[in-house]
PDB file of C-alpha atoms in Angstrom:
ATOM      1  CA  MET A 615       1.319   2.356   5.995  1.00 86.00           C
ATOM      2  CA  TYR A 616      -1.074   3.170   3.161  1.00 94.00           C
ATOM      3  CA  ASP A 617       0.346   5.869   0.884  1.00 96.00           C
ATOM      4  CA  VAL A 618      -2.445   8.214  -0.260  1.00 98.00           C
ATOM      5  CA  PRO A 619      -2.109   8.908  -4.016  1.00 98.00           C
ATOM      6  CA  ASP A 620      -1.679  12.444  -5.324  1.00 98.00           C
ATOM      7  CA  GLN A 621      -4.851  14.431  -4.596  1.00 98.00           C
ATOM      8  CA  ARG A 622      -3.820  17.806  -6.001  1.00 98.00           C
ATOM      9  CA  GLY A 623      -6.717  19.781  -7.451  1.00 97.00           C
ATOM     10  CA  ARG A 624      -9.333  17.753  -5.569  1.00 98.00           C
ATOM     11  CA  LEU A 625     -11.737  19.080  -2.946  1.00 98.00           C
ATOM     12  CA  ALA A 626     -12.446  16.766  -0.010  1.00 99.00           C
ATOM     13  CA  VAL A 627     -14.946  17.013   2.850  1.00 99.00           C
ATOM     14  CA  VAL A 628     -14.218  15.007   5.993  1.00 98.00           C
ATOM     15  CA  THR A 629     -16.865  14.910   8.709  1.00 98.00           C
ATOM     16  CA  GLY A 630     -15.792  14.632  12.336  1.00 98.00           C
ATOM     17  CA  ALA A 631     -12.349  15.872  11.317  1.00 98.00           C
ATOM     18  CA  ASN A 632     -11.381  17.491  14.603  1.00 97.00           C
ATOM     19  CA  SER A 633     -10.200  14.233  16.202  1.00 97.00           C
ATOM     20  CA  GLY A 634      -9.575  10.525  15.739  1.00 97.00           C
ATOM     21  CA  THR A 635      -9.771   8.856  12.344  1.00 97.00           C
ATOM     22  CA  GLY A 636     -11.340  11.966  10.819  1.00 98.00           C
ATOM     23  CA  LYS A 637      -8.436  14.213  11.735  1.00 98.00           C
ATOM     24  CA  GLU A 638      -5.921  11.609  10.605  1.00 98.00           C
ATOM     25  CA  ALA A 639      -7.708  11.144   7.272  1.00 98.00           C
ATOM     26  CA  ALA A 640      -7.890  14.911   6.745  1.00 98.00           C
ATOM     27  CA  LYS A 641      -4.208  15.280   7.588  1.00 98.00           C
ATOM     28  CA  ARG A 642      -3.134  12.654   5.087  1.00 98.00           C
ATOM     29  CA  LEU A 643      -5.416  13.966   2.355  1.00 98.00           C
ATOM     30  CA  ALA A 644      -4.003  17.457   2.913  1.00 98.00           C
ATOM     31  CA  GLY A 645      -0.488  16.017   2.780  1.00 98.00           C
ATOM     32  CA  ALA A 646      -1.341  14.450  -0.581  1.00 98.00           C
ATOM     33  CA  GLY A 647      -2.371  17.840  -1.964  1.00 98.00           C
ATOM     34  CA  ALA A 648      -6.168  17.862  -1.555  1.00 98.00           C
ATOM     35  CA  ASP A 649      -8.051  20.974  -0.494  1.00 98.00           C
ATOM     36  CA  VAL A 650      -9.717  19.721   2.677  1.00 99.00           C
ATOM     37  CA  VAL A 651     -12.840  20.949   4.452  1.00 99.00           C
ATOM     38  CA  LEU A 652     -12.963  19.959   8.105  1.00 98.00           C
ATOM     39  CA  ALA A 653     -16.682  19.522   8.766  1.00 98.00           C
ATOM     40  CA  VAL A 654     -17.035  19.762  12.539  1.00 98.00           C
ATOM     41  CA  ARG A 655     -19.714  20.425  15.134  1.00 98.00           C
ATOM     42  CA  THR A 656     -17.451  22.707  17.201  1.00 98.00           C
ATOM     43  CA  PRO A 657     -15.478  25.186  15.055  1.00 98.00           C
ATOM     44  CA  ALA A 658     -12.952  25.937  17.818  1.00 98.00           C
ATOM     45  CA  LYS A 659     -11.931  22.273  17.861  1.00 98.00           C
ATOM     46  CA  GLY A 660     -11.808  22.338  14.078  1.00 98.00           C
ATOM     47  CA  GLU A 661      -9.446  25.299  14.144  1.00 98.00           C
ATOM     48  CA  GLN A 662      -7.193  23.438  16.563  1.00 98.00           C
ATOM     49  CA  ALA A 663      -7.135  20.428  14.216  1.00 98.00           C
ATOM     50  CA  ARG A 664      -6.445  22.750  11.286  1.00 98.00           C
ATOM     51  CA  ALA A 665      -3.448  24.220  13.114  1.00 98.00           C
ATOM     52  CA  GLU A 666      -2.085  20.731  13.788  1.00 98.00           C
ATOM     53  CA  ILE A 667      -2.489  19.739  10.136  1.00 98.00           C
ATOM     54  CA  LEU A 668      -0.825  22.939   8.913  1.00 98.00           C
ATOM     55  CA  ALA A 669       2.048  22.400  11.329  1.00 98.00           C
ATOM     56  CA  ALA A 670       2.725  19.120   9.536  1.00 98.00           C
ATOM     57  CA  HIS A 671       1.879  20.432   6.041  1.00 98.00           C
ATOM     58  CA  PRO A 672       2.409  24.223   5.970  1.00 98.00           C
ATOM     59  CA  ARG A 673       1.350  24.616   2.342  1.00 97.00           C
ATOM     60  CA  ALA A 674      -1.865  22.647   2.684  1.00 98.00           C
ATOM     61  CA  ALA A 675      -5.279  24.171   1.984  1.00 98.00           C
ATOM     62  CA  VAL A 676      -7.447  23.359   5.009  1.00 98.00           C
ATOM     63  CA  HIS A 677     -10.762  25.011   5.869  1.00 98.00           C
ATOM     64  CA  VAL A 678     -13.109  24.684   8.834  1.00 98.00           C
ATOM     65  CA  ARG A 679     -16.896  24.678   8.461  1.00 98.00           C
ATOM     66  CA  ARG A 680     -19.529  23.943  11.046  1.00 98.00           C
ATOM     67  CA  LEU A 681     -21.659  20.840  10.588  1.00 98.00           C
ATOM     68  CA  ASP A 682     -23.875  19.159  13.175  1.00 98.00           C
ATOM     69  CA  LEU A 683     -25.047  15.914  11.640  1.00 98.00           C
ATOM     70  CA  ALA A 684     -27.650  15.518  14.383  1.00 98.00           C
ATOM     71  CA  ASP A 685     -29.431  18.665  13.145  1.00 98.00           C
ATOM     72  CA  LEU A 686     -30.931  18.551   9.646  1.00 98.00           C
ATOM     73  CA  SER A 687     -30.993  22.357   9.432  1.00 98.00           C
ATOM     74  CA  SER A 688     -27.232  22.375  10.009  1.00 98.00           C
ATOM     75  CA  VAL A 689     -26.780  19.732   7.308  1.00 98.00           C
ATOM     76  CA  ALA A 690     -28.802  21.857   4.881  1.00 98.00           C
ATOM     77  CA  GLU A 691     -26.854  25.013   5.753  1.00 98.00           C
ATOM     78  CA  PHE A 692     -23.518  23.259   5.300  1.00 98.00           C
ATOM     79  CA  ALA A 693     -24.502  21.725   1.957  1.00 98.00           C
ATOM     80  CA  ASP A 694     -26.012  24.992   0.700  1.00 98.00           C
ATOM     81  CA  GLY A 695     -22.768  26.783   1.546  1.00 98.00           C
ATOM     82  CA  LEU A 696     -20.692  24.372  -0.522  1.00 98.00           C
ATOM     83  CA  ILE A 697     -23.177  24.495  -3.390  1.00 98.00           C
ATOM     84  CA  ALA A 698     -23.066  28.296  -3.329  1.00 98.00           C
ATOM     85  CA  ASP A 699     -19.275  28.105  -3.652  1.00 98.00           C
ATOM     86  CA  GLY A 700     -19.847  26.160  -6.856  1.00 97.00           C
ATOM     87  CA  ARG A 701     -16.716  24.041  -6.694  1.00 98.00           C
ATOM     88  CA  PRO A 702     -17.105  20.363  -7.644  1.00 98.00           C
ATOM     89  CA  LEU A 703     -16.571  17.944  -4.751  1.00 98.00           C
ATOM     90  CA  SER A 704     -14.260  15.009  -5.434  1.00 98.00           C
ATOM     91  CA  LEU A 705     -14.287  13.264  -2.065  1.00 99.00           C
ATOM     92  CA  LEU A 706     -16.868  12.981   0.705  1.00 99.00           C
ATOM     93  CA  LEU A 707     -15.709  11.032   3.749  1.00 99.00           C
ATOM     94  CA  ASN A 708     -18.637  10.281   6.056  1.00 98.00           C
ATOM     95  CA  ASN A 709     -16.608   9.642   9.182  1.00 98.00           C
ATOM     96  CA  ALA A 710     -18.288  11.359  12.153  1.00 96.00           C
ATOM     97  CA  GLY A 711     -20.344   9.450  14.683  1.00 95.00           C
ATOM     98  CA  VAL A 712     -21.259   8.740  18.276  1.00 96.00           C
ATOM     99  CA  MET A 713     -21.206   5.414  20.059  1.00 96.00           C
ATOM    100  CA  MET A 714     -23.312   3.578  22.632  1.00 93.00           C
ATOM    101  CA  LEU A 715     -25.123   6.367  24.471  1.00 96.00           C
ATOM    102  CA  PRO A 716     -26.260   4.913  27.838  1.00 96.00           C
ATOM    103  CA  LYS A 717     -29.681   6.549  27.624  1.00 96.00           C
ATOM    104  CA  ARG A 718     -31.942   7.128  24.657  1.00 97.00           C
ATOM    105  CA  MET A 719     -31.634  10.753  23.581  1.00 97.00           C
ATOM    106  CA  GLU A 720     -33.397  12.646  20.808  1.00 98.00           C
ATOM    107  CA  THR A 721     -32.196  15.342  18.448  1.00 98.00           C
ATOM    108  CA  VAL A 722     -33.907  18.650  17.683  1.00 98.00           C
ATOM    109  CA  ASP A 723     -35.607  16.824  14.798  1.00 98.00           C
ATOM    110  CA  GLY A 724     -36.985  14.155  17.140  1.00 98.00           C
ATOM    111  CA  PHE A 725     -34.664  11.350  16.000  1.00 98.00           C
ATOM    112  CA  GLU A 726     -32.792   8.905  18.202  1.00 98.00           C
ATOM    113  CA  LEU A 727     -29.348  10.482  18.550  1.00 98.00           C
ATOM    114  CA  GLN A 728     -27.153   7.591  17.397  1.00 98.00           C
ATOM    115  CA  LEU A 729     -29.259   6.940  14.308  1.00 98.00           C
ATOM    116  CA  ALA A 730     -29.337  10.662  13.502  1.00 98.00           C
ATOM    117  CA  SER A 731     -25.625  11.366  13.975  1.00 98.00           C
ATOM    118  CA  ASN A 732     -24.321   8.167  12.447  1.00 98.00           C
ATOM    119  CA  TYR A 733     -26.789   7.595   9.632  1.00 98.00           C
ATOM    120  CA  LEU A 734     -29.633  10.023   8.929  1.00 98.00           C
ATOM    121  CA  GLY A 735     -27.364  13.079   8.990  1.00 98.00           C
ATOM    122  CA  PRO A 736     -24.751  11.503   6.688  1.00 98.00           C
ATOM    123  CA  PHE A 737     -27.561  10.250   4.430  1.00 98.00           C
ATOM    124  CA  ALA A 738     -29.032  13.755   4.082  1.00 98.00           C
ATOM    125  CA  LEU A 739     -25.579  15.275   3.577  1.00 98.00           C
ATOM    126  CA  THR A 740     -24.630  12.779   0.872  1.00 98.00           C
ATOM    127  CA  VAL A 741     -27.858  13.240  -1.076  1.00 98.00           C
ATOM    128  CA  ARG A 742     -27.699  17.040  -0.807  1.00 98.00           C
ATOM    129  CA  LEU A 743     -24.119  17.064  -2.105  1.00 98.00           C
ATOM    130  CA  LEU A 744     -24.792  14.776  -5.078  1.00 98.00           C
ATOM    131  CA  PRO A 745     -24.842  17.677  -7.589  1.00 97.00           C
ATOM    132  CA  LEU A 746     -21.333  18.738  -6.540  1.00 98.00           C
ATOM    133  CA  LEU A 747     -20.074  15.153  -6.483  1.00 98.00           C
ATOM    134  CA  LEU A 748     -21.395  14.383  -9.946  1.00 98.00           C
ATOM    135  CA  ALA A 749     -19.952  17.635 -11.264  1.00 98.00           C
ATOM    136  CA  ALA A 750     -16.476  16.521 -10.212  1.00 98.00           C
ATOM    137  CA  GLY A 751     -16.277  13.416 -12.370  1.00 91.00           C
ATOM    138  CA  ALA A 752     -14.859  10.234 -10.798  1.00 96.00           C
ATOM    139  CA  ALA A 753     -15.945  11.431  -7.356  1.00 98.00           C
ATOM    140  CA  ARG A 754     -16.082   9.166  -4.333  1.00 98.00           C
ATOM    141  CA  VAL A 755     -18.218   8.786  -1.237  1.00 99.00           C
ATOM    142  CA  ALA A 756     -16.530   6.768   1.502  1.00 98.00           C
ATOM    143  CA  THR A 757     -18.707   5.981   4.514  1.00 98.00           C
ATOM    144  CA  MET A 758     -17.447   4.676   7.841  1.00 98.00           C
ATOM    145  CA  SER A 759     -19.346   1.715   9.209  1.00 98.00           C
ATOM    146  CA  SER A 760     -18.206  -0.618  12.011  1.00 97.00           C
ATOM    147  CA  GLY A 761     -17.593  -4.258  12.699  1.00 96.00           C
ATOM    148  CA  THR A 762     -20.621  -4.057  14.976  1.00 97.00           C
ATOM    149  CA  ALA A 763     -22.792  -3.744  11.866  1.00 97.00           C
ATOM    150  CA  ALA A 764     -22.708  -7.550  11.774  1.00 97.00           C
ATOM    151  CA  ARG A 765     -24.801  -7.548  14.942  1.00 97.00           C
ATOM    152  CA  GLY A 766     -27.194  -4.833  13.831  1.00 98.00           C
ATOM    153  CA  ARG A 767     -30.797  -5.252  12.718  1.00 98.00           C
ATOM    154  CA  ILE A 768     -32.932  -2.894  10.659  1.00 98.00           C
ATOM    155  CA  ASP A 769     -36.368  -2.780  12.273  1.00 97.00           C
ATOM    156  CA  LEU A 770     -38.382  -0.382  10.147  1.00 97.00           C
ATOM    157  CA  ASP A 771     -41.245  -0.586  12.648  1.00 96.00           C
ATOM    158  CA  ASP A 772     -38.977   0.803  15.386  1.00 97.00           C
ATOM    159  CA  LEU A 773     -36.076   2.372  13.527  1.00 98.00           C
ATOM    160  CA  GLN A 774     -35.730   5.037  16.232  1.00 97.00           C
ATOM    161  CA  SER A 775     -35.497   2.468  19.069  1.00 97.00           C
ATOM    162  CA  ALA A 776     -38.456   4.149  20.767  1.00 97.00           C
ATOM    163  CA  HIS A 777     -39.897   0.920  22.160  1.00 95.00           C
ATOM    164  CA  ASP A 778     -36.748  -1.069  22.824  1.00 92.00           C
ATOM    165  CA  TYR A 779     -33.567   0.956  23.379  1.00 97.00           C
ATOM    166  CA  SER A 780     -30.205  -0.658  23.966  1.00 97.00           C
ATOM    167  CA  PRO A 781     -26.979   1.399  23.664  1.00 97.00           C
ATOM    168  CA  PHE A 782     -25.212  -1.317  21.690  1.00 97.00           C
ATOM    169  CA  ALA A 783     -28.186  -2.361  19.558  1.00 97.00           C
ATOM    170  CA  ALA A 784     -28.909   1.230  18.526  1.00 98.00           C
ATOM    171  CA  TYR A 785     -25.253   1.779  17.628  1.00 98.00           C
ATOM    172  CA  ALA A 786     -25.039  -1.472  15.651  1.00 98.00           C
ATOM    173  CA  ARG A 787     -28.240  -0.572  13.806  1.00 98.00           C
ATOM    174  CA  SER A 788     -26.869   2.833  12.795  1.00 98.00           C
ATOM    175  CA  LYS A 789     -23.646   1.270  11.522  1.00 98.00           C
ATOM    176  CA  LEU A 790     -25.519  -1.404   9.566  1.00 98.00           C
ATOM    177  CA  ALA A 791     -27.555   1.422   8.051  1.00 98.00           C
ATOM    178  CA  ASP A 792     -24.299   3.137   7.025  1.00 98.00           C
ATOM    179  CA  LEU A 793     -23.178  -0.003   5.237  1.00 98.00           C
ATOM    180  CA  MET A 794     -26.547  -0.248   3.515  1.00 98.00           C
ATOM    181  CA  LEU A 795     -26.229   3.398   2.452  1.00 98.00           C
ATOM    182  CA  THR A 796     -22.875   2.552   0.872  1.00 98.00           C
ATOM    183  CA  LEU A 797     -24.226  -0.407  -1.079  1.00 98.00           C
ATOM    184  CA  HIS A 798     -27.500   1.187  -2.150  1.00 98.00           C
ATOM    185  CA  LEU A 799     -25.763   4.359  -3.346  1.00 98.00           C
ATOM    186  CA  ALA A 800     -23.428   2.147  -5.379  1.00 98.00           C
ATOM    187  CA  ASP A 801     -26.492   0.477  -6.924  1.00 98.00           C
ATOM    188  CA  ILE A 802     -28.095   3.832  -7.783  1.00 98.00           C
ATOM    189  CA  ALA A 803     -24.851   5.095  -9.329  1.00 98.00           C
ATOM    190  CA  ALA A 804     -24.598   1.976 -11.497  1.00 98.00           C
ATOM    191  CA  GLU A 805     -28.257   2.167 -12.566  1.00 97.00           C
ATOM    192  CA  ARG A 806     -27.969   5.834 -13.545  1.00 97.00           C
ATOM    193  CA  GLY A 807     -24.523   5.617 -15.085  1.00 97.00           C
ATOM    194  CA  TRP A 808     -23.018   8.110 -12.642  1.00 98.00           C
ATOM    195  CA  SER A 809     -19.276   8.640 -12.440  1.00 97.00           C
ATOM    196  CA  LEU A 810     -19.422   8.151  -8.677  1.00 98.00           C
ATOM    197  CA  LEU A 811     -17.838   5.421  -6.571  1.00 98.00           C
ATOM    198  CA  SER A 812     -19.514   4.616  -3.265  1.00 98.00           C
ATOM    199  CA  SER A 813     -17.539   2.403  -0.902  1.00 98.00           C
ATOM    200  CA  GLY A 814     -17.434   1.704   2.819  1.00 98.00           C
ATOM    201  CA  ALA A 815     -14.959   1.058   5.587  1.00 98.00           C
ATOM    202  CA  HIS A 816     -14.656   0.079   9.212  1.00 96.00           C
ATOM    203  CA  PRO A 817     -11.729   0.946  11.517  1.00 95.00           C
ATOM    204  CA  GLY A 818     -11.563  -2.220  13.616  1.00 90.00           C
ATOM    205  CA  TYR A 819     -10.788  -1.275  17.187  1.00 91.00           C
ATOM    206  CA  THR A 820      -8.992   2.025  16.903  1.00 84.00           C
ATOM    207  CA  ARG A 821      -8.069   4.026  19.980  1.00 84.00           C
ATOM    208  CA  THR A 822     -10.104   7.253  19.750  1.00 76.00           C
ATOM    209  CA  ASN A 823     -12.411   9.188  22.061  1.00 71.00           C
ATOM    210  CA  LEU A 824     -15.396   7.449  20.423  1.00 65.00           C
ATOM    211  CA  THR A 825     -15.326   4.753  23.089  1.00 55.00           C
ATOM    212  CA  THR A 826     -15.556   7.319  25.910  1.00 51.00           C
ATOM    213  CA  SER A 827     -17.371  10.403  24.606  1.00 51.00           C
ATOM    214  CA  GLY A 828     -20.553   8.559  23.655  1.00 42.00           C
ATOM    215  CA  PRO A 829     -20.789   6.192  26.624  1.00 54.00           C
ATOM    216  CA  ASN A 830     -20.208   9.136  28.981  1.00 47.00           C
ATOM    217  CA  LEU A 831     -22.961  11.254  27.403  1.00 52.00           C
ATOM    218  CA  GLY A 832     -25.970  11.083  29.668  1.00 55.00           C
ATOM    219  CA  GLY A 833     -24.503   8.317  31.816  1.00 52.00           C
ATOM    220  CA  LYS A 834     -21.363   6.372  32.691  1.00 55.00           C
ATOM    221  CA  VAL A 835     -19.417   3.722  30.824  1.00 50.00           C
ATOM    222  CA  SER A 836     -20.437   0.310  32.137  1.00 51.00           C
ATOM    223  CA  LEU A 837     -17.845  -1.811  33.906  1.00 46.00           C
ATOM    224  CA  GLY A 838     -18.130  -4.466  31.194  1.00 49.00           C
ATOM    225  CA  ASN A 839     -17.440  -1.939  28.468  1.00 48.00           C
ATOM    226  CA  ARG A 840     -14.508  -0.456  30.374  1.00 47.00           C
ATOM    227  CA  ILE A 841     -12.945  -3.896  30.697  1.00 41.00           C
ATOM    228  CA  SER A 842     -13.565  -4.885  27.075  1.00 52.00           C
ATOM    229  CA  PHE A 843     -12.144  -1.594  25.789  1.00 50.00           C
ATOM    230  CA  ARG A 844      -8.945  -2.307  27.729  1.00 59.00           C
ATOM    231  CA  ILE A 845      -8.356  -5.941  26.813  1.00 56.00           C
ATOM    232  CA  MET A 846      -9.285  -6.017  23.111  1.00 74.00           C
ATOM    233  CA  PRO A 847      -6.463  -5.733  20.573  1.00 78.00           C
ATOM    234  CA  SER A 848      -6.328  -2.136  19.372  1.00 83.00           C
ATOM    235  CA  GLN A 849      -4.453   0.183  17.057  1.00 89.00           C
ATOM    236  CA  GLY A 850      -3.707   3.888  16.684  1.00 91.00           C
ATOM    237  CA  VAL A 851      -5.479   6.311  14.366  1.00 90.00           C
ATOM    238  CA  GLU A 852      -2.651   6.155  11.827  1.00 92.00           C
ATOM    239  CA  ARG A 853      -3.652   2.579  11.040  1.00 94.00           C
ATOM    240  CA  GLY A 854      -7.320   2.934  11.944  1.00 95.00           C
ATOM    241  CA  ALA A 855      -7.930   5.660   9.353  1.00 96.00           C
ATOM    242  CA  GLU A 856      -6.463   3.598   6.542  1.00 97.00           C
ATOM    243  CA  PRO A 857      -9.574   1.608   5.512  1.00 97.00           C
ATOM    244  CA  LEU A 858     -11.468   4.886   5.034  1.00 98.00           C
ATOM    245  CA  LEU A 859      -8.565   6.463   3.153  1.00 98.00           C
ATOM    246  CA  TYR A 860      -8.246   3.342   1.003  1.00 98.00           C
ATOM    247  CA  ALA A 861     -11.945   3.445   0.152  1.00 98.00           C
ATOM    248  CA  ALA A 862     -11.709   7.134  -0.674  1.00 98.00           C
ATOM    249  CA  THR A 863      -8.507   7.192  -2.705  1.00 98.00           C
ATOM    250  CA  SER A 864      -7.108   3.820  -3.726  1.00 98.00           C
ATOM    251  CA  PRO A 865      -7.154   3.069  -7.467  1.00 98.00           C
ATOM    252  CA  ASP A 866      -7.985  -0.510  -6.472  1.00 98.00           C
ATOM    253  CA  ALA A 867     -11.123   0.358  -4.480  1.00 98.00           C
ATOM    254  CA  VAL A 868     -14.341  -0.744  -6.170  1.00 98.00           C
ATOM    255  CA  ALA A 869     -17.952   0.401  -6.152  1.00 98.00           C
ATOM    256  CA  GLY A 870     -19.723  -1.186  -3.210  1.00 98.00           C
ATOM    257  CA  GLY A 871     -16.385  -2.322  -1.798  1.00 98.00           C
ATOM    258  CA  TYR A 872     -15.981  -2.633   1.953  1.00 98.00           C
ATOM    259  CA  TYR A 873     -12.569  -2.241   3.604  1.00 98.00           C
ATOM    260  CA  GLY A 874     -11.297  -2.945   7.092  1.00 97.00           C
ATOM    261  CA  PRO A 875      -8.283  -4.176   9.085  1.00 92.00           C
ATOM    262  CA  ARG A 876      -6.695  -7.417   7.916  1.00 83.00           C
ATOM    263  CA  TRP A 877      -7.250  -9.129  11.274  1.00 80.00           C
ATOM    264  CA  GLY A 878     -10.702  -7.756  12.027  1.00 79.00           C
ATOM    265  CA  LEU A 879      -9.766  -5.455  14.913  1.00 90.00           C
ATOM    266  CA  VAL A 880      -6.253  -4.493  13.797  1.00 90.00           C
ATOM    267  CA  GLY A 881      -4.011  -4.645  10.758  1.00 86.00           C
ATOM    268  CA  HIS A 882      -3.468  -3.063   7.382  1.00 89.00           C
ATOM    269  CA  ALA A 883      -6.467  -2.174   5.220  1.00 93.00           C
ATOM    270  CA  THR A 884      -7.890  -4.895   3.032  1.00 96.00           C
ATOM    271  CA  LYS A 885     -11.155  -5.746   1.295  1.00 97.00           C
ATOM    272  CA  VAL A 886     -13.595  -7.454   3.661  1.00 97.00           C
ATOM    273  CA  ARG A 887     -17.012  -9.022   3.201  1.00 97.00           C
ATOM    274  CA  PRO A 888     -20.076  -7.029   4.275  1.00 97.00           C
ATOM    275  CA  THR A 889     -22.346  -8.711   6.793  1.00 97.00           C
ATOM    276  CA  ASN A 890     -25.122 -10.747   5.163  1.00 97.00           C
ATOM    277  CA  ARG A 891     -27.774  -8.434   6.573  1.00 97.00           C
ATOM    278  CA  ALA A 892     -26.382  -5.575   4.486  1.00 98.00           C
ATOM    279  CA  LEU A 893     -26.758  -7.604   1.295  1.00 98.00           C
ATOM    280  CA  ASP A 894     -30.554  -7.684   1.338  1.00 98.00           C
ATOM    281  CA  LYS A 895     -31.439  -5.338  -1.527  1.00 98.00           C
ATOM    282  CA  ALA A 896     -35.126  -5.179  -0.623  1.00 98.00           C
ATOM    283  CA  VAL A 897     -34.398  -4.020   2.927  1.00 98.00           C
ATOM    284  CA  ARG A 898     -31.807  -1.549   1.621  1.00 98.00           C
ATOM    285  CA  ALA A 899     -34.368  -0.033  -0.725  1.00 98.00           C
ATOM    286  CA  ARG A 900     -36.967   0.231   2.046  1.00 98.00           C
ATOM    287  CA  LEU A 901     -34.453   1.820   4.396  1.00 98.00           C
ATOM    288  CA  TRP A 902     -33.471   4.346   1.706  1.00 98.00           C
ATOM    289  CA  ALA A 903     -37.113   5.252   1.073  1.00 98.00           C
ATOM    290  CA  GLU A 904     -37.761   5.640   4.812  1.00 98.00           C
ATOM    291  CA  SER A 905     -34.637   7.793   5.131  1.00 98.00           C
ATOM    292  CA  GLU A 906     -35.888  10.073   2.367  1.00 98.00           C
ATOM    293  CA  ARG A 907     -39.211  10.386   4.184  1.00 98.00           C
ATOM    294  CA  LEU A 908     -37.630  11.131   7.558  1.00 98.00           C
ATOM    295  CA  THR A 909     -35.074  13.649   6.313  1.00 98.00           C
ATOM    296  CA  GLY A 910     -37.164  15.230   3.549  1.00 98.00           C
ATOM    297  CA  VAL A 911     -34.182  14.792   1.217  1.00 98.00           C
ATOM    298  CA  SER A 912     -34.370  12.636  -1.895  1.00 97.00           C
ATOM    299  CA  VAL A 913     -32.391  11.947  -5.021  1.00 95.00           C
ATOM    300  CA  PRO A 914     -33.708  14.127  -7.868  1.00 85.00           C
ATOM    301  CA  ALA A 915     -35.091  12.406 -10.917  1.00 80.00           C
ATOM    302  CA  THR A 916     -32.292  14.058 -12.879  1.00 77.00           C
ATOM    303  CA  VAL A 917     -29.039  15.311 -11.384  1.00 71.00           C
TER     304      VAL A 917
END
């Protein structure tokens, strides 16, 4: 098991921290001494996760704050609240997401739900929190992608899958976008000389409610998906959270690094190669610019 280094004195935000890899990551960060903010859509579920974490680590500092990544006003409210607190942010773990919605659904902002929850919301959150991250010194942004990113395509003419929606294709696109966010933010940090490390992770096939909550939203899980979810090699959240924790805390993690299970779907965390499609700097730059336009959030000229 990956041993999280001492995090005392550091503030960490973990999105989607009420269950799965998010809750496990928050628990282990709290156990290592970090002050942890559980950023969750449903506060009651966040409070339940907080109680579980405190049961394991009674002296931990764990806080619950509401954040709906599919609603840009919620992202702004959450970020403004942290900025008002004024405390530098050492760790941002972009973990939350939804997976393979059977039908195309739109958010209150008019975005396709998977793209909004998995990418546009985390993008807006990351950019809004840059002042706090840069104030921390040696801060990190760790963003959860997926092995399915290798099958994703960025179509800037139909980024919202309005003309051609497929549950898997839309999910893979959002996860490829997450990986591109990771790499482009690393490029920006290097160009501007920021003390900020942006790295990415994927959990392999980890047993969480991600494989059921999304596919059951607005429809039913297909028979093919039900079979594949049962027969593929899988692992528990203790192992599945490790690539994200490694990206966020390991002294060996590097800017633009990408970490996942040793054997693809399962295994201990190790450095893996991003899919070739994520390495196209021109497409990454265009996606970033389009994301700024869609969210109305952009990196200031000076931070």
